[in-house]
JSON list of C-alpha atoms and ligand atoms in Angstrom, two decimals:
[
{"chain": "F", "resi": 16, "resn": "UNK", "atom": "CA", "xyz": [287.00, 165.34, 41.61]},
{"chain": "F", "resi": 17, "resn": "UNK", "atom": "CA", "xyz": [284.71, 168.32, 42.14]},
{"chain": "F", "resi": 18, "resn": "UNK", "atom": "CA", "xyz": [284.90, 169.50, 38.62]},
{"chain": "F", "resi": 19, "resn": "UNK", "atom": "CA", "xyz": [283.63, 166.06, 37.23]},
{"chain": "F", "resi": 20, "resn": "UNK", "atom": "CA", "xyz": [280.74, 165.99, 39.83]},
{"chain": "F", "resi": 21, "resn": "UNK", "atom": "CA", "xyz": [279.61, 169.48, 38.55]},
{"chain": "F", "resi": 22, "resn": "UNK", "atom": "CA", "xyz": [278.94, 168.00, 35.15]},
{"chain": "F", "resi": 23, "resn": "UNK", "atom": "CA", "xyz": [276.77, 165.14, 36.51]},
{"chain": "F", "resi": 24, "resn": "UNK", "atom": "CA", "xyz": [274.79, 167.69, 38.52]},
{"chain": "F", "resi": 25, "resn": "UNK", "atom": "CA", "xyz": [274.55, 170.04, 35.47]},
{"chain": "F", "resi": 26, "resn": "UNK", "atom": "CA", "xyz": [273.01, 166.97, 33.56]},
{"chain": "F", "resi": 27, "resn": "UNK", "atom": "CA", "xyz": [270.44, 166.20, 36.22]},
{"chain": "F", "resi": 28, "resn": "UNK", "atom": "CA", "xyz": [269.15, 169.80, 36.19]},
{"chain": "F", "resi": 29, "resn": "UNK", "atom": "CA", "xyz": [269.23, 170.10, 32.45]},
{"chain": "F", "resi": 30, "resn": "UNK", "atom": "CA", "xyz": [267.25, 166.88, 32.17]},
{"chain": "F", "resi": 31, "resn": "UNK", "atom": "CA", "xyz": [264.76, 168.17, 34.82]},
{"chain": "F", "resi": 32, "resn": "UNK", "atom": "CA", "xyz": [264.35, 171.47, 32.97]},
{"chain": "F", "resi": 33, "resn": "UNK", "atom": "CA", "xyz": [263.77, 169.77, 29.70]},
{"chain": "F", "resi": 34, "resn": "UNK", "atom": "CA", "xyz": [261.13, 167.45, 30.97]},
{"chain": "F", "resi": 35, "resn": "UNK", "atom": "CA", "xyz": [259.44, 170.29, 32.91]},
{"chain": "F", "resi": 36, "resn": "UNK", "atom": "CA", "xyz": [259.11, 172.08, 29.47]},
{"chain": "F", "resi": 37, "resn": "UNK", "atom": "CA", "xyz": [258.05, 168.98, 27.53]},
{"chain": "F", "resi": 38, "resn": "UNK", "atom": "CA", "xyz": [257.26, 165.72, 29.42]},
{"chain": "F", "resi": 39, "resn": "UNK", "atom": "CA", "xyz": [257.61, 163.62, 26.29]},
{"chain": "F", "resi": 40, "resn": "UNK", "atom": "CA", "xyz": [260.87, 165.01, 24.93]},
{"chain": "F", "resi": 41, "resn": "UNK", "atom": "CA", "xyz": [263.18, 162.15, 25.84]},
{"chain": "F", "resi": 42, "resn": "UNK", "atom": "CA", "xyz": [260.50, 159.37, 25.13]},
{"chain": "F", "resi": 43, "resn": "UNK", "atom": "CA", "xyz": [260.09, 160.83, 21.60]},
{"chain": "F", "resi": 44, "resn": "UNK", "atom": "CA", "xyz": [263.77, 161.08, 20.88]},
{"chain": "F", "resi": 45, "resn": "UNK", "atom": "CA", "xyz": [264.63, 157.59, 22.39]},
{"chain": "F", "resi": 46, "resn": "UNK", "atom": "CA", "xyz": [262.36, 156.04, 19.54]},
{"chain": "F", "resi": 47, "resn": "UNK", "atom": "CA", "xyz": [264.68, 157.40, 16.80]},
{"chain": "F", "resi": 48, "resn": "UNK", "atom": "CA", "xyz": [266.67, 160.29, 15.52]},
{"chain": "F", "resi": 49, "resn": "UNK", "atom": "CA", "xyz": [265.80, 162.06, 12.35]},
{"chain": "F", "resi": 50, "resn": "UNK", "atom": "CA", "xyz": [268.14, 164.95, 11.74]},
{"chain": "F", "resi": 51, "resn": "UNK", "atom": "CA", "xyz": [268.19, 166.86, 8.53]},
{"chain": "F", "resi": 52, "resn": "UNK", "atom": "CA", "xyz": [271.85, 168.06, 8.79]},
{"chain": "F", "resi": 53, "resn": "UNK", "atom": "CA", "xyz": [275.40, 166.54, 9.24]},
{"chain": "F", "resi": 54, "resn": "UNK", "atom": "CA", "xyz": [277.89, 169.09, 10.83]},
{"chain": "F", "resi": 55, "resn": "UNK", "atom": "CA", "xyz": [281.62, 168.60, 10.33]},
{"chain": "F", "resi": 56, "resn": "UNK", "atom": "CA", "xyz": [283.37, 171.00, 12.51]},
{"chain": "F", "resi": 57, "resn": "UNK", "atom": "CA", "xyz": [286.44, 171.72, 14.48]},
{"chain": "F", "resi": 58, "resn": "UNK", "atom": "CA", "xyz": [286.88, 170.19, 17.95]},
{"chain": "F", "resi": 59, "resn": "UNK", "atom": "CA", "xyz": [287.48, 173.66, 19.42]},
{"chain": "F", "resi": 60, "resn": "UNK", "atom": "CA", "xyz": [285.38, 173.95, 22.60]},
{"chain": "F", "resi": 61, "resn": "UNK", "atom": "CA", "xyz": [284.10, 177.40, 21.46]},
{"chain": "F", "resi": 62, "resn": "UNK", "atom": "CA", "xyz": [282.52, 176.03, 18.30]},
{"chain": "F", "resi": 63, "resn": "UNK", "atom": "CA", "xyz": [279.82, 173.76, 19.64]},
{"chain": "F", "resi": 64, "resn": "UNK", "atom": "CA", "xyz": [277.50, 172.68, 16.83]},
{"chain": "F", "resi": 65, "resn": "UNK", "atom": "CA", "xyz": [274.04, 172.45, 18.46]},
{"chain": "F", "resi": 66, "resn": "UNK", "atom": "CA", "xyz": [274.60, 175.61, 20.50]},
{"chain": "F", "resi": 67, "resn": "UNK", "atom": "CA", "xyz": [275.78, 178.07, 17.84]},
{"chain": "F", "resi": 68, "resn": "UNK", "atom": "CA", "xyz": [272.96, 177.03, 15.37]},
{"chain": "F", "resi": 69, "resn": "UNK", "atom": "CA", "xyz": [270.64, 176.84, 18.28]},
{"chain": "F", "resi": 70, "resn": "UNK", "atom": "CA", "xyz": [269.35, 173.26, 17.65]},
{"chain": "F", "resi": 71, "resn": "UNK", "atom": "CA", "xyz": [268.04, 170.79, 20.18]},
{"chain": "F", "resi": 72, "resn": "UNK", "atom": "CA", "xyz": [269.30, 167.26, 20.54]},
{"chain": "F", "resi": 73, "resn": "UNK", "atom": "CA", "xyz": [268.17, 165.05, 17.73]},
{"chain": "F", "resi": 74, "resn": "UNK", "atom": "CA", "xyz": [268.35, 167.90, 15.09]},
{"chain": "F", "resi": 75, "resn": "UNK", "atom": "CA", "xyz": [271.98, 167.67, 13.98]},
{"chain": "F", "resi": 76, "resn": "UNK", "atom": "CA", "xyz": [274.44, 164.82, 13.44]},
{"chain": "F", "resi": 77, "resn": "UNK", "atom": "CA", "xyz": [277.83, 165.82, 14.40]},
{"chain": "F", "resi": 78, "resn": "UNK", "atom": "CA", "xyz": [281.42, 164.96, 13.48]},
{"chain": "F", "resi": 79, "resn": "UNK", "atom": "CA", "xyz": [284.31, 166.98, 14.88]},
{"chain": "F", "resi": 80, "resn": "UNK", "atom": "CA", "xyz": [288.08, 166.85, 14.64]},
{"chain": "F", "resi": 81, "resn": "UNK", "atom": "CA", "xyz": [291.04, 169.17, 14.84]},
{"chain": "F", "resi": 82, "resn": "UNK", "atom": "CA", "xyz": [290.58, 171.75, 12.11]},
{"chain": "F", "resi": 83, "resn": "UNK", "atom": "CA", "xyz": [287.41, 170.31, 10.62]},
{"chain": "F", "resi": 84, "resn": "UNK", "atom": "CA", "xyz": [289.24, 167.92, 8.11]},
{"chain": "F", "resi": 85, "resn": "UNK", "atom": "CA", "xyz": [287.71, 165.43, 5.65]},
{"chain": "F", "resi": 86, "resn": "UNK", "atom": "CA", "xyz": [290.38, 163.10, 4.44]},
{"chain": "F", "resi": 87, "resn": "UNK", "atom": "CA", "xyz": [289.59, 160.15, 2.26]},
{"chain": "F", "resi": 88, "resn": "UNK", "atom": "CA", "xyz": [291.55, 157.48, 4.35]},
{"chain": "F", "resi": 89, "resn": "UNK", "atom": "CA", "xyz": [289.72, 158.63, 7.66]},
{"chain": "F", "resi": 90, "resn": "UNK", "atom": "CA", "xyz": [287.47, 155.65, 8.38]},
{"chain": "F", "resi": 91, "resn": "UNK", "atom": "CA", "xyz": [285.91, 157.51, 11.31]},
{"chain": "F", "resi": 92, "resn": "UNK", "atom": "CA", "xyz": [284.83, 160.67, 9.29]},
{"chain": "F", "resi": 93, "resn": "UNK", "atom": "CA", "xyz": [283.74, 158.51, 6.29]},
{"chain": "F", "resi": 94, "resn": "UNK", "atom": "CA", "xyz": [281.75, 156.18, 8.45]},
{"chain": "F", "resi": 95, "resn": "UNK", "atom": "CA", "xyz": [279.97, 159.28, 9.96]},
{"chain": "F", "resi": 96, "resn": "UNK", "atom": "CA", "xyz": [279.27, 160.56, 6.53]},
{"chain": "F", "resi": 97, "resn": "UNK", "atom": "CA", "xyz": [278.09, 157.22, 5.19]},
{"chain": "F", "resi": 98, "resn": "UNK", "atom": "CA", "xyz": [275.71, 156.71, 8.10]},
{"chain": "F", "resi": 99, "resn": "UNK", "atom": "CA", "xyz": [274.39, 160.32, 7.98]},
{"chain": "F", "resi": 100, "resn": "UNK", "atom": "CA", "xyz": [273.62, 159.98, 4.01]},
{"chain": "F", "resi": 101, "resn": "UNK", "atom": "CA", "xyz": [272.58, 156.43, 3.70]},
{"chain": "F", "resi": 102, "resn": "UNK", "atom": "CA", "xyz": [270.79, 155.64, 6.90]},
{"chain": "F", "resi": 103, "resn": "UNK", "atom": "CA", "xyz": [269.74, 159.17, 8.31]},
{"chain": "F", "resi": 104, "resn": "UNK", "atom": "CA", "xyz": [269.14, 160.59, 4.71]},
{"chain": "F", "resi": 105, "resn": "UNK", "atom": "CA", "xyz": [270.42, 164.05, 5.74]},
{"chain": "F", "resi": 106, "resn": "UNK", "atom": "CA", "xyz": [269.68, 166.74, 3.12]},
{"chain": "F", "resi": 107, "resn": "UNK", "atom": "CA", "xyz": [272.46, 169.01, 4.15]},
{"chain": "F", "resi": 108, "resn": "UNK", "atom": "CA", "xyz": [276.18, 168.54, 5.08]},
{"chain": "F", "resi": 109, "resn": "UNK", "atom": "CA", "xyz": [277.70, 171.66, 6.57]},
{"chain": "F", "resi": 110, "resn": "UNK", "atom": "CA", "xyz": [281.57, 171.94, 6.89]},
{"chain": "F", "resi": 111, "resn": "UNK", "atom": "CA", "xyz": [282.03, 174.62, 9.48]},
{"chain": "F", "resi": 112, "resn": "UNK", "atom": "CA", "xyz": [285.46, 176.01, 10.19]},
{"chain": "F", "resi": 113, "resn": "UNK", "atom": "CA", "xyz": [286.21, 178.97, 12.34]},
{"chain": "F", "resi": 114, "resn": "UNK", "atom": "CA", "xyz": [288.59, 182.17, 12.33]},
{"chain": "F", "resi": 115, "resn": "UNK", "atom": "CA", "xyz": [291.48, 181.98, 14.54]},
{"chain": "F", "resi": 116, "resn": "UNK", "atom": "CA", "xyz": [291.61, 178.04, 14.40]},
{"chain": "F", "resi": 117, "resn": "UNK", "atom": "CA", "xyz": [294.51, 176.78, 16.26]},
{"chain": "F", "resi": 118, "resn": "UNK", "atom": "CA", "xyz": [295.00, 173.81, 14.12]},
{"chain": "F", "resi": 119, "resn": "UNK", "atom": "CA", "xyz": [295.30, 175.99, 10.94]},
{"chain": "F", "resi": 120, "resn": "UNK", "atom": "CA", "xyz": [297.70, 178.32, 12.80]},
{"chain": "F", "resi": 121, "resn": "UNK", "atom": "CA", "xyz": [299.88, 175.41, 13.92]},
{"chain": "F", "resi": 122, "resn": "UNK", "atom": "CA", "xyz": [300.12, 174.24, 10.23]},
{"chain": "F", "resi": 123, "resn": "UNK", "atom": "CA", "xyz": [301.63, 177.60, 9.32]},
{"chain": "F", "resi": 124, "resn": "UNK", "atom": "CA", "xyz": [303.93, 178.29, 12.06]},
{"chain": "F", "resi": 125, "resn": "UNK", "atom": "CA", "xyz": [306.87, 176.18, 10.99]},
{"chain": "F", "resi": 126, "resn": "UNK", "atom": "CA", "xyz": [307.28, 174.53, 14.45]},
{"chain": "F", "resi": 127, "resn": "UNK", "atom": "CA", "xyz": [307.11, 170.82, 15.58]},
{"chain": "F", "resi": 128, "resn": "UNK", "atom": "CA", "xyz": [303.95, 169.90, 17.62]},
{"chain": "F", "resi": 129, "resn": "UNK", "atom": "CA", "xyz": [304.41, 166.17, 17.73]},
{"chain": "F", "resi": 130, "resn": "UNK", "atom": "CA", "xyz": [302.07, 163.59, 16.22]},
{"chain": "F", "resi": 131, "resn": "UNK", "atom": "CA", "xyz": [299.44, 166.20, 15.15]},
{"chain": "F", "resi": 132, "resn": "UNK", "atom": "CA", "xyz": [301.78, 167.47, 12.54]},
{"chain": "F", "resi": 133, "resn": "UNK", "atom": "CA", "xyz": [300.73, 164.50, 10.43]},
{"chain": "F", "resi": 134, "resn": "UNK", "atom": "CA", "xyz": [297.28, 165.51, 10.63]},
{"chain": "F", "resi": 135, "resn": "UNK", "atom": "CA", "xyz": [297.95, 169.17, 10.02]},
{"chain": "F", "resi": 136, "resn": "UNK", "atom": "CA", "xyz": [299.95, 168.15, 6.99]},
{"chain": "F", "resi": 137, "resn": "UNK", "atom": "CA", "xyz": [296.62, 168.19, 5.01]},
{"chain": "F", "resi": 138, "resn": "UNK", "atom": "CA", "xyz": [296.23, 171.94, 5.92]},
{"chain": "F", "resi": 139, "resn": "UNK", "atom": "CA", "xyz": [299.78, 172.61, 4.47]},
{"chain": "F", "resi": 140, "resn": "UNK", "atom": "CA", "xyz": [298.74, 170.99, 1.28]},
{"chain": "F", "resi": 141, "resn": "UNK", "atom": "CA", "xyz": [295.97, 173.44, 1.08]},
{"chain": "F", "resi": 142, "resn": "UNK", "atom": "CA", "xyz": [298.29, 176.18, 1.90]},
{"chain": "F", "resi": 143, "resn": "UNK", "atom": "CA", "xyz": [300.55, 174.96, -1.03]},
{"chain": "F", "resi": 144, "resn": "UNK", "atom": "CA", "xyz": [297.57, 174.90, -3.35]},
{"chain": "F", "resi": 145, "resn": "UNK", "atom": "CA", "xyz": [296.75, 178.63, -2.69]},
{"chain": "F", "resi": 146, "resn": "UNK", "atom": "CA", "xyz": [300.31, 179.77, -2.07]},
{"chain": "F", "resi": 147, "resn": "UNK", "atom": "CA", "xyz": [300.17, 182.88, -4.48]},
{"chain": "F", "resi": 148, "resn": "UNK", "atom": "CA", "xyz": [297.01, 184.16, -2.85]},
{"chain": "F", "resi": 149, "resn": "UNK", "atom": "CA", "xyz": [298.29, 183.54, 0.81]},
{"chain": "F", "resi": 150, "resn": "UNK", "atom": "CA", "xyz": [301.76, 185.08, 0.00]},
{"chain": "F", "resi": 151, "resn": "UNK", "atom": "CA", "xyz": [299.91, 188.44, -0.94]},
{"chain": "F", "resi": 152, "resn": "UNK", "atom": "CA", "xyz": [298.57, 188.77, 2.52]},
{"chain": "F", "resi": 153, "resn": "UNK", "atom": "CA", "xyz": [300.96, 190.54, 4.83]},
{"chain": "F", "resi": 154, "resn": "UNK", "atom": "CA", "xyz": [299.24, 190.26, 8.13]},
{"chain": "F", "resi": 155, "resn": "UNK", "atom": "CA", "xyz": [299.78, 186.82, 9.83]},
{"chain": "F", "resi": 156, "resn": "UNK", "atom": "CA", "xyz": [296.30, 186.93, 11.51]},
{"chain": "F", "resi": 157, "resn": "UNK", "atom": "CA", "xyz": [294.67, 187.68, 8.06]},
{"chain": "F", "resi": 158, "resn": "UNK", "atom": "CA", "xyz": [296.73, 184.85, 6.34]},
{"chain": "F", "resi": 159, "resn": "UNK", "atom": "CA", "xyz": [295.54, 182.33, 8.96]},
{"chain": "F", "resi": 160, "resn": "UNK", "atom": "CA", "xyz": [291.97, 183.46, 8.67]},
{"chain": "F", "resi": 161, "resn": "UNK", "atom": "CA", "xyz": [292.13, 183.18, 4.85]},
{"chain": "F", "resi": 162, "resn": "UNK", "atom": "CA", "xyz": [293.54, 179.69, 5.21]},
{"chain": "F", "resi": 163, "resn": "UNK", "atom": "CA", "xyz": [290.73, 178.96, 7.61]},
{"chain": "F", "resi": 164, "resn": "UNK", "atom": "CA", "xyz": [288.37, 179.82, 4.73]},
{"chain": "F", "resi": 165, "resn": "UNK", "atom": "CA", "xyz": [290.34, 177.88, 2.10]},
{"chain": "F", "resi": 166, "resn": "UNK", "atom": "CA", "xyz": [290.55, 174.86, 4.30]},
{"chain": "F", "resi": 167, "resn": "UNK", "atom": "CA", "xyz": [286.65, 174.87, 4.70]},
{"chain": "F", "resi": 168, "resn": "UNK", "atom": "CA", "xyz": [286.42, 175.13, 0.75]},
{"chain": "F", "resi": 169, "resn": "UNK", "atom": "CA", "xyz": [288.80, 172.26, 0.37]},
{"chain": "F", "resi": 170, "resn": "UNK", "atom": "CA", "xyz": [287.01, 170.03, 2.76]},
{"chain": "F", "resi": 171, "resn": "UNK", "atom": "CA", "xyz": [283.66, 170.76, 1.19]},
{"chain": "F", "resi": 172, "resn": "UNK", "atom": "CA", "xyz": [285.14, 169.65, -2.09]},
{"chain": "F", "resi": 173, "resn": "UNK", "atom": "CA", "xyz": [286.65, 166.63, -0.34]},
{"chain": "F", "resi": 174, "resn": "UNK", "atom": "CA", "xyz": [283.14, 165.52, 1.09]},
{"chain": "F", "resi": 175, "resn": "UNK", "atom": "CA", "xyz": [281.69, 165.97, -2.43]},
{"chain": "F", "resi": 176, "resn": "UNK", "atom": "CA", "xyz": [284.55, 163.72, -3.84]},
{"chain": "F", "resi": 177, "resn": "UNK", "atom": "CA", "xyz": [283.81, 160.70, -1.51]},
{"chain": "F", "resi": 178, "resn": "UNK", "atom": "CA", "xyz": [282.29, 157.73, -3.03]},
{"chain": "F", "resi": 179, "resn": "UNK", "atom": "CA", "xyz": [279.51, 158.03, -0.58]},
{"chain": "F", "resi": 180, "resn": "UNK", "atom": "CA", "xyz": [278.30, 161.32, -2.00]},
{"chain": "F", "resi": 181, "resn": "UNK", "atom": "CA", "xyz": [279.00, 160.27, -5.63]},
{"chain": "F", "resi": 182, "resn": "UNK", "atom": "CA", "xyz": [276.84, 157.19, -5.27]},
{"chain": "F", "resi": 183, "resn": "UNK", "atom": "CA", "xyz": [274.19, 159.26, -3.48]},
{"chain": "F", "resi": 184, "resn": "UNK", "atom": "CA", "xyz": [273.87, 161.71, -6.35]},
{"chain": "F", "resi": 185, "resn": "UNK", "atom": "CA", "xyz": [273.84, 158.74, -8.86]},
{"chain": "F", "resi": 186, "resn": "UNK", "atom": "CA", "xyz": [270.97, 157.27, -7.03]},
{"chain": "F", "resi": 187, "resn": "UNK", "atom": "CA", "xyz": [269.06, 160.54, -7.28]},
{"chain": "F", "resi": 188, "resn": "UNK", "atom": "CA", "xyz": [269.34, 161.35, -3.56]},
{"chain": "F", "resi": 189, "resn": "UNK", "atom": "CA", "xyz": [269.24, 164.95, -2.81]},
{"chain": "F", "resi": 190, "resn": "UNK", "atom": "CA", "xyz": [272.11, 165.97, -0.65]},
{"chain": "F", "resi": 191, "resn": "UNK", "atom": "CA", "xyz": [273.95, 169.35, -0.64]},
{"chain": "F", "resi": 192, "resn": "UNK", "atom": "CA", "xyz": [277.28, 170.21, 0.79]},
{"chain": "F", "resi": 193, "resn": "UNK", "atom": "CA", "xyz": [277.94, 173.69, 2.29]},
{"chain": "F", "resi": 194, "resn": "UNK", "atom": "CA", "xyz": [280.86, 175.65, 3.43]},
{"chain": "F", "resi": 195, "resn": "UNK", "atom": "CA", "xyz": [280.72, 177.99, 6.53]},
{"chain": "F", "resi": 196, "resn": "UNK", "atom": "CA", "xyz": [282.93, 179.77, 8.82]},
{"chain": "F", "resi": 197, "resn": "UNK", "atom": "CA", "xyz": [282.19, 181.02, 12.32]},
{"chain": "F", "resi": 198, "resn": "UNK", "atom": "CA", "xyz": [283.61, 184.07, 13.87]},
{"chain": "F", "resi": 199, "resn": "UNK", "atom": "CA", "xyz": [284.80, 183.59, 17.57]},
{"chain": "F", "resi": 200, "resn": "UNK", "atom": "CA", "xyz": [284.72, 187.35, 17.95]},
{"chain": "F", "resi": 201, "resn": "UNK", "atom": "CA", "xyz": [281.11, 187.92, 17.09]},
{"chain": "F", "resi": 202, "resn": "UNK", "atom": "CA", "xyz": [279.49, 184.49, 17.33]},
{"chain": "F", "resi": 203, "resn": "UNK", "atom": "CA", "xyz": [278.36, 184.74, 13.70]},
{"chain": "F", "resi": 204, "resn": "UNK", "atom": "CA", "xyz": [278.51, 182.33, 10.81]},
{"chain": "F", "resi": 205, "resn": "UNK", "atom": "CA", "xyz": [279.47, 183.43, 7.33]},
{"chain": "F", "resi": 206, "resn": "UNK", "atom": "CA", "xyz": [278.62, 181.63, 4.19]},
{"chain": "F", "resi": 207, "resn": "UNK", "atom": "CA", "xyz": [281.69, 180.89, 1.99]},
{"chain": "F", "resi": 208, "resn": "UNK", "atom": "CA", "xyz": [279.89, 181.05, -1.20]},
{"chain": "F", "resi": 209, "resn": "UNK", "atom": "CA", "xyz": [280.29, 177.14, -1.79]},
{"chain": "F", "resi": 210, "resn": "UNK", "atom": "CA", "xyz": [277.21, 174.93, -1.90]},
{"chain": "F", "resi": 211, "resn": "UNK", "atom": "CA", "xyz": [277.76, 171.77, -3.97]},
{"chain": "F", "resi": 212, "resn": "UNK", "atom": "CA", "xyz": [274.70, 169.44, -4.81]},
{"chain": "F", "resi": 213, "resn": "UNK", "atom": "CA", "xyz": [275.97, 167.81, -8.11]},
{"chain": "F", "resi": 214, "resn": "UNK", "atom": "CA", "xyz": [279.00, 166.86, -10.12]},
{"chain": "F", "resi": 215, "resn": "UNK", "atom": "CA", "xyz": [278.79, 170.02, -12.14]},
{"chain": "F", "resi": 216, "resn": "UNK", "atom": "CA", "xyz": [278.72, 172.21, -8.97]},
{"chain": "F", "resi": 217, "resn": "UNK", "atom": "CA", "xyz": [281.83, 170.18, -7.88]},
{"chain": "F", "resi": 218, "resn": "UNK", "atom": "CA", "xyz": [283.73, 170.95, -11.27]},
{"chain": "F", "resi": 219, "resn": "UNK", "atom": "CA", "xyz": [282.79, 174.67, -10.99]},
{"chain": "F", "resi": 220, "resn": "UNK", "atom": "CA", "xyz": [283.79, 175.03, -7.28]},
{"chain": "F", "resi": 221, "resn": "UNK", "atom": "CA", "xyz": [287.35, 173.33, -8.01]},
{"chain": "F", "resi": 222, "resn": "UNK", "atom": "CA", "xyz": [287.95, 175.82, -10.67]},
{"chain": "F", "resi": 223, "resn": "UNK", "atom": "CA", "xyz": [286.40, 178.94, -9.01]},
{"chain": "F", "resi": 224, "resn": "UNK", "atom": "CA", "xyz": [288.42, 178.98, -5.82]},
{"chain": "F", "resi": 225, "resn": "UNK", "atom": "CA", "xyz": [291.81, 178.42, -7.57]},
{"chain": "F", "resi": 226, "resn": "UNK", "atom": "CA", "xyz": [291.43, 180.89, -10.28]},
{"chain": "F", "resi": 227, "resn": "UNK", "atom": "CA", "xyz": [289.76, 184.02, -8.77]},
{"chain": "F", "resi": 228, "resn": "UNK", "atom": "CA", "xyz": [290.22, 186.02, -5.66]},
{"chain": "F", "resi": 229, "resn": "UNK", "atom": "CA", "xyz": [286.92, 187.83, -6.04]},
{"chain": "F", "resi": 230, "resn": "UNK", "atom": "CA", "xyz": [285.44, 185.99, -3.11]},
{"chain": "F", "resi": 231, "resn": "UNK", "atom": "CA", "xyz": [288.45, 186.81, -0.92]},
{"chain": "F", "resi": 232, "resn": "UNK", "atom": "CA", "xyz": [287.78, 190.48, -1.34]},
{"chain": "F", "resi": 233, "resn": "UNK", "atom": "CA", "xyz": [283.96, 189.85, -0.56]},
{"chain": "F", "resi": 234, "resn": "UNK", "atom": "CA", "xyz": [284.54, 187.72, 2.56]},
{"chain": "F", "resi": 235, "resn": "UNK", "atom": "CA", "xyz": [287.36, 189.85, 4.01]},
{"chain": "F", "resi": 236, "resn": "UNK", "atom": "CA", "xyz": [285.14, 193.02, 3.61]},
{"chain": "F", "resi": 237, "resn": "UNK", "atom": "CA", "xyz": [282.32, 191.37, 5.47]},
{"chain": "F", "resi": 238, "resn": "UNK", "atom": "CA", "xyz": [284.44, 190.16, 8.31]},
{"chain": "T", "resi": 318, "resn": "CO", "atom": "CO1", "xyz": [289.83, 174.95, 15.30]}
]
């Protein structure tokens, strides 16, 4: 019971600190939210969206699940994207994965983990898609990290392929989807060289990541 009380105490002192700094902060936010960004990230407790990009409440709309997956039958994720794009009119959607993702590792380890294996199945599909590239990586840690990157790439493409984004672009709405990955060891985000803002970008991205490993060398070198 003490652990849970601690959170409520933390909340009180946080609220006091915020009001001491800006007496109107909560009054302003209570009227409306107007974020420019939608964040789709992993549930991992170490990859907290607002914290790692240093944004205050109200500045980023967030959806998180195990291994930051965007599936076209996931009504939860699709509803978040629809609300963000059509109502909040966010300009940027960021899919942010992280190195050493437990979900990605579990998808590769060949063991049974229960119900979640059905969710992780989507990562295994990505692993099959890039099987040749992954097979060439000998270190297991490096293989997992590369799949963490490729998983982000595939989810960026998946966001771009939703009816929500297709319709937004058709209306002339400016919405751009980015792929990032966060390093647990240094707290830094790397851009994965995938930003999609129209159908042509989408087509190019699909081909580029499957056909070349130029980027692989670039990203592993900077890690
Ligand atoms: Co994770």
